[in-house]
mmCIF file of C-alpha atoms in Angstrom:
data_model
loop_
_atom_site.group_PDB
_atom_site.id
_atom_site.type_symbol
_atom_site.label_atom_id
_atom_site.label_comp_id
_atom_site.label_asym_id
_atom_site.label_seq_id
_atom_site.Cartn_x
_atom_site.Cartn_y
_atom_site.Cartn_z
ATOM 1 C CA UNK A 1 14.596 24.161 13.872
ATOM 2 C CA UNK A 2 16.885 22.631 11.187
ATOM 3 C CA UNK A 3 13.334 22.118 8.936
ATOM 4 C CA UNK A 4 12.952 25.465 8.816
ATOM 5 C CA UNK A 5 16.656 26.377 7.752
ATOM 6 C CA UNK A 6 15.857 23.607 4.957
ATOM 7 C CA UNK A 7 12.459 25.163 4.216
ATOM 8 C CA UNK A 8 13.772 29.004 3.911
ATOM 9 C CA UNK A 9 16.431 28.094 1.685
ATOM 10 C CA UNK A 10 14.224 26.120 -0.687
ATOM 11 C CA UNK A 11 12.006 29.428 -0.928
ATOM 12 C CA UNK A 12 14.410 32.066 -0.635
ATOM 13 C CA UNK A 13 15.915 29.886 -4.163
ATOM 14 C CA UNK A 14 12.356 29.490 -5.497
ATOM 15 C CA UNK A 15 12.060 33.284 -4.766
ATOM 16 C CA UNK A 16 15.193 34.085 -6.734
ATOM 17 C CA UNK A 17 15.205 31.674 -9.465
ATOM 18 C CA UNK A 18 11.390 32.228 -10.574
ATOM 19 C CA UNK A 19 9.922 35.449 -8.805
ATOM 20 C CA UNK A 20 12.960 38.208 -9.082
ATOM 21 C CA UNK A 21 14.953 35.694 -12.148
ATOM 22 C CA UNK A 22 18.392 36.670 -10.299
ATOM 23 C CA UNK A 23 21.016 35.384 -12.896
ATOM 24 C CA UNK A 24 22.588 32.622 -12.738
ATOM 25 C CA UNK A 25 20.327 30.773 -10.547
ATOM 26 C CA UNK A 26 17.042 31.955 -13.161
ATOM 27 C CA UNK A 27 18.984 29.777 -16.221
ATOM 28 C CA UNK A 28 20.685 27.424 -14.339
ATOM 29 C CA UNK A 29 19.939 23.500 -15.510
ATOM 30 C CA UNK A 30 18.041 21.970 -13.092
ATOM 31 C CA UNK A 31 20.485 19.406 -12.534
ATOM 32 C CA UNK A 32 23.428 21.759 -12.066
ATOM 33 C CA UNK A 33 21.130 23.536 -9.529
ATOM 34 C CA UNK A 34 20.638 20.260 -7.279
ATOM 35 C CA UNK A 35 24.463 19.886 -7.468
ATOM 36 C CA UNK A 36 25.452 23.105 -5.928
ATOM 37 C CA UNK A 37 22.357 23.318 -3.298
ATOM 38 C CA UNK A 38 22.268 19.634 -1.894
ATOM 39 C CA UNK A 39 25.447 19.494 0.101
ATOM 40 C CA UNK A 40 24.115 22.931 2.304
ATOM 41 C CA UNK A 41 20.890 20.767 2.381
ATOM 42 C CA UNK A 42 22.462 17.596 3.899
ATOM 43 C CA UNK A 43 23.832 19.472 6.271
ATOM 44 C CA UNK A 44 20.888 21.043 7.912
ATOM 45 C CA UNK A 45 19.179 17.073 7.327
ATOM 46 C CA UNK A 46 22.163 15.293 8.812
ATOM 47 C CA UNK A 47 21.447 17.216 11.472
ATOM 48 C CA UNK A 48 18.122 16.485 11.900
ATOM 49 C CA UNK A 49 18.060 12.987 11.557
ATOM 50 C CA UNK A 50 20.450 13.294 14.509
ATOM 51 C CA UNK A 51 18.327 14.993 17.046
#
């Protein structure tokens, strides 16, 4: 279950940032991105590795 939280987040961003360029996530830096999305990620992962 918590894979596919993890996997529909990555595309509903991938969706946004490339297909429909929703500002700010279209010119974010890359590294600024990974900042503000890994801590939602761990989450759903912590809670995987825990199961």
């Amino acid at each position: 279950m918590f894979t596919s939280l993890v996997t529909a987040q990555l595309v509903g961003l991938a969706l946004l940032r490339h297909v429909v360029a929703v500002e700010p996530l279209a010119s974010l830096d890359f590294e600024e991105l990974v900042e503000r999305l890994a801590p939602s990620l761990e989450v759903h992962l912590d809670r995987l590795r825990r199961e």
